[in-house]
Backbone as a ProteinNet text record, in pm:
[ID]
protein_1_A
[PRIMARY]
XXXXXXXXXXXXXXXXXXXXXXXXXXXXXXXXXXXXXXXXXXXXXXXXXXXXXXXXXXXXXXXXXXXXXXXXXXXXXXXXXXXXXXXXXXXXXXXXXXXXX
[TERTIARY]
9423.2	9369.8	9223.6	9206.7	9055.3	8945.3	9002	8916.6	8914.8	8975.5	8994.3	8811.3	8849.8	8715.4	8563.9	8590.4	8465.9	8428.5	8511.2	8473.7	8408.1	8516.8	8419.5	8262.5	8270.8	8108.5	8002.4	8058.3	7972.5	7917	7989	7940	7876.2	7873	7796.2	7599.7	7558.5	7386.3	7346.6	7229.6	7196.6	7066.3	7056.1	6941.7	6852.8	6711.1	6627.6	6608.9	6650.3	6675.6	6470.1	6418	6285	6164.6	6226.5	6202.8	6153.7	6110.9	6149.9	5959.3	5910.2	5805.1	5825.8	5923.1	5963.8	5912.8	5966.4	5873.2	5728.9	5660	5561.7	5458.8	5530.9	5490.2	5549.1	5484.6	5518.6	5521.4	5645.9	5741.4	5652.3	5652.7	5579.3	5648.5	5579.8	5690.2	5741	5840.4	5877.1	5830.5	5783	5711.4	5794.9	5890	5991	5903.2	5935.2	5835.7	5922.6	5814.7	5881.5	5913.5	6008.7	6117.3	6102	6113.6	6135.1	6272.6	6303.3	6448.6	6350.2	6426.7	6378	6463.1	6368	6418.8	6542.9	6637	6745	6732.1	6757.8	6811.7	6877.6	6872.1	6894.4	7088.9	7168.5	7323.1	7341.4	7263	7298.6	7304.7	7170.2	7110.4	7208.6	7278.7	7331.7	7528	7528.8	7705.2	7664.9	7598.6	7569.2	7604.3	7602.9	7653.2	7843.2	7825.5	8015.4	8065.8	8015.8	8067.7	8058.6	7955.3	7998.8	8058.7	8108.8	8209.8	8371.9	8378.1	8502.2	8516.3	8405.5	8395.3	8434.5	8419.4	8426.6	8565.1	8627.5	8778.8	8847.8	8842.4	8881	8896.2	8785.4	8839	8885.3	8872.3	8969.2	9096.3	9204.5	9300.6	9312.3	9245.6	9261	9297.6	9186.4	9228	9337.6	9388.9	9526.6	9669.5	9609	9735.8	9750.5	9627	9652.3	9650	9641.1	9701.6	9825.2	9893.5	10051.3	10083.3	10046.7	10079.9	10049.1	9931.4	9939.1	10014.7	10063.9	10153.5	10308.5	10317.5	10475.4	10469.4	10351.3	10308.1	10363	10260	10288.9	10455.4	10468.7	10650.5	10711.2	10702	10780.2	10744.9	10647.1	10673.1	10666.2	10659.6	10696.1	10818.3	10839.3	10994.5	11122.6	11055.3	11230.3	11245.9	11111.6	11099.8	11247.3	11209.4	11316	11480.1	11504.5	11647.3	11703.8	11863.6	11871.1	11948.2	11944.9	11967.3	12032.7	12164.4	12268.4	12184.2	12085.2	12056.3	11962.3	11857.1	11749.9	11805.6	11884.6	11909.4	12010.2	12074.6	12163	12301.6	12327.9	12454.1	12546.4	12714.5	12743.1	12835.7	12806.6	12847.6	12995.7	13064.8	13179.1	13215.4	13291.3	13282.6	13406.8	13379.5	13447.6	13568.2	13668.9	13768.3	13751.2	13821.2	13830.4	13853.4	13906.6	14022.1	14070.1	14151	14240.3	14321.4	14262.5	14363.4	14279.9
5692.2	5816	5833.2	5807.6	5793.2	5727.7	5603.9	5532	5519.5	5609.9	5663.6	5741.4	5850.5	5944.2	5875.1	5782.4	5727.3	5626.3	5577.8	5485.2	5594.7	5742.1	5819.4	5868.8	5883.7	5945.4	5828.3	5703	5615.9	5621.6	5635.3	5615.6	5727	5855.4	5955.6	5940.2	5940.5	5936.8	6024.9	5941.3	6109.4	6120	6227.3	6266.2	6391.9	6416.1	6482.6	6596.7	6707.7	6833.6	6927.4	6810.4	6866	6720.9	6638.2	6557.5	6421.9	6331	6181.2	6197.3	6264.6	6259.4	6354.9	6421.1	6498	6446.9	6370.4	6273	6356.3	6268.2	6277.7	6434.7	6498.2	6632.6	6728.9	6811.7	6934.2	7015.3	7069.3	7221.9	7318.1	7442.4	7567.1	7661.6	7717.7	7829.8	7909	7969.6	8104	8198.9	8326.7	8379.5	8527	8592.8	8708.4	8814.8	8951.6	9022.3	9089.9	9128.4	9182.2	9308	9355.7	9471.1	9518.6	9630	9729.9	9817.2	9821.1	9880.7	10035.4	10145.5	10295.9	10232.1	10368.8	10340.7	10431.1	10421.7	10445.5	10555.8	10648	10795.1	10769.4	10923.3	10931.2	10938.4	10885.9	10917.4	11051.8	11133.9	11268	11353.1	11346.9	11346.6	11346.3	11184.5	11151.2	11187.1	11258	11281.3	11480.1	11503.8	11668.2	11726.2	11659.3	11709.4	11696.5	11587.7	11592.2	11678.3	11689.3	11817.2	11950.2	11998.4	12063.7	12136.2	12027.4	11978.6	12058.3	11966.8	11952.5	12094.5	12165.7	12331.1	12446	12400.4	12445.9	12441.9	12315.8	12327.2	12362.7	12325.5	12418.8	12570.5	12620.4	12780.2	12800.6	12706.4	12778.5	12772.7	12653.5	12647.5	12766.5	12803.3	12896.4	13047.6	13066.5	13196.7	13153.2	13032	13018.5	13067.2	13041.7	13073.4	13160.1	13308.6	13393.6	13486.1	13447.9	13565.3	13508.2	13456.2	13398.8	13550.7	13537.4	13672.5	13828.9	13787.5	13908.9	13993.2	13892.4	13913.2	13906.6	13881.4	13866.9	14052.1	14061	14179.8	14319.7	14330.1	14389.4	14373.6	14272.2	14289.4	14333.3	14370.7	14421.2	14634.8	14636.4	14776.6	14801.1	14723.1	14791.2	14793	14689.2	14647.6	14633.6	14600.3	14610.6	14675.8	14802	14918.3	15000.6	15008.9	15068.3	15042.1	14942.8	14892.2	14925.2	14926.9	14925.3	14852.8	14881.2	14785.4	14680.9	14703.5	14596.8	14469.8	14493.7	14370.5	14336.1	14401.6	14373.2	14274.5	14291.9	14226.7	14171.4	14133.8	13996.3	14010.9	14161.8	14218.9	14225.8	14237.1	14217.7	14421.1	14477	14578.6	14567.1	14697.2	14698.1	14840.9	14832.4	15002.2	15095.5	15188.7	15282.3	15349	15387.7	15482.5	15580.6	15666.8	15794.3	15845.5	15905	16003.5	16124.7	16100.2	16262.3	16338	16389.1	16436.9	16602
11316.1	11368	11325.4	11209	11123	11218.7	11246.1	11289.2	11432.5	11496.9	11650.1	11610.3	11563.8	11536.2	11551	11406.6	11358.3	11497.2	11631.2	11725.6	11828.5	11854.6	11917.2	11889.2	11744	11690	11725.9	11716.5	11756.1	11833.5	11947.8	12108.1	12172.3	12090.5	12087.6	12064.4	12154.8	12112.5	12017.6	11976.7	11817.1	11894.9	11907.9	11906.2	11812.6	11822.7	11714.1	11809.6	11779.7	11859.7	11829.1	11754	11736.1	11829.1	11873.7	11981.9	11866.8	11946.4	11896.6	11783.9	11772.1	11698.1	11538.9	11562	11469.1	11337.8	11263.4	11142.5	11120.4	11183.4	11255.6	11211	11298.4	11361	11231.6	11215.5	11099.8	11179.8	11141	11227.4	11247.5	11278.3	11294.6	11212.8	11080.3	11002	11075.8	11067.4	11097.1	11034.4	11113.8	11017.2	11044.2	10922.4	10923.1	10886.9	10978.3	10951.1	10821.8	10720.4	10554.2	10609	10530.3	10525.8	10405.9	10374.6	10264.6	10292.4	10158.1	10142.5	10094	10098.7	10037.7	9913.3	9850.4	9729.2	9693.6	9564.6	9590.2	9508.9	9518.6	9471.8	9287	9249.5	9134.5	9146.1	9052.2	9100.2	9095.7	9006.5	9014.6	9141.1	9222.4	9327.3	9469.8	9441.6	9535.4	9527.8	9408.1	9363.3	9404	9366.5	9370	9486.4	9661.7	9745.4	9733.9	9687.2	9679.2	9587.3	9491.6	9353.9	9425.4	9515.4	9570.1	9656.6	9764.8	9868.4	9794.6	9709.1	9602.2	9553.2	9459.5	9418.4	9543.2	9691.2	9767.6	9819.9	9842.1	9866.6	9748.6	9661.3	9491.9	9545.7	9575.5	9595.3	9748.3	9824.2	9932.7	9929	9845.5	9792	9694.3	9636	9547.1	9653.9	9707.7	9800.5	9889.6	9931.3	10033.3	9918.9	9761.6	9672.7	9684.1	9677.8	9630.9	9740.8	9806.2	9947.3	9992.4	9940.6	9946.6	9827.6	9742.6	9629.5	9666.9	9730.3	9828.3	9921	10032.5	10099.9	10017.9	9906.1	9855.9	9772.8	9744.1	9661.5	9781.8	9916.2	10017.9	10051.4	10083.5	10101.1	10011.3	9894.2	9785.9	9810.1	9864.3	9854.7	9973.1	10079.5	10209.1	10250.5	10225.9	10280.1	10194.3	10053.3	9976.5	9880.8	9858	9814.9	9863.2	9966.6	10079	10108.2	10011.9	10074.3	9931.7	9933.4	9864.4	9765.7	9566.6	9500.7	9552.5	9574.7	9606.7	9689.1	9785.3	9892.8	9817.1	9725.5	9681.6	9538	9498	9355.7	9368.5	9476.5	9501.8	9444.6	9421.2	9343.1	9483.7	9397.7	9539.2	9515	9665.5	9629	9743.9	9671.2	9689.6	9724	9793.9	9847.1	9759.6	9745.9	9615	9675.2	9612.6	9697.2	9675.1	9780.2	9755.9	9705.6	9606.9	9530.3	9633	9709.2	9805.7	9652.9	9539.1	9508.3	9501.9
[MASK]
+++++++++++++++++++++++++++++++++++++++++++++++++++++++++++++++++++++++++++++++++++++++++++++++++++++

């Protein structure tokens, strides 16, 4: 199989993709136009918008807690102010007899 290969590469022409004087002849540089990087920021600088990203969802979680307490606060005197013990405190009531005497 090896030497299947090495009979094809043979019979392959080589040629100088810079033409038959190449030797010879000295290339033409390329000439890259220079680039500048900016320069890079202080880490403080560049962390200070996220710290306060973060301080910011911090308290909107905070106000989603506490108007959950709010509304549990409001339901306690609107609504189970009003009812009474037995449903509010999970007692179980029982209805009393009469006495006919």
């Amino acid at each position: 199989m090896n030497n299947n290969v090495e009979e094809l590469l043979r019979r392959i022409p080589l040629y100088n993709k810079y033409g038959k004087d190449f030797p010879q002849e000295t290339v033409t540089r390329f000439q890259m136009p220079e680039f500048k990087l900016p320069a890079l920021q202080p880490t403080r600088d560049l962390l200070c918008p996220w710290y306060e990203e973060c301080d910011n969802i911090t308290k909107v979680c905070q106000l989603h807690d506490s108007s959950n307490k709010k509304f549990d606060q409001w339901y306690k005197e609107q609504y189970l102010s009003k009812k009474p013990p037995g449903i509010v405190g999970n007692t179980l009531l029982s209805p009393s007899r009469k006495d006919n005497s």
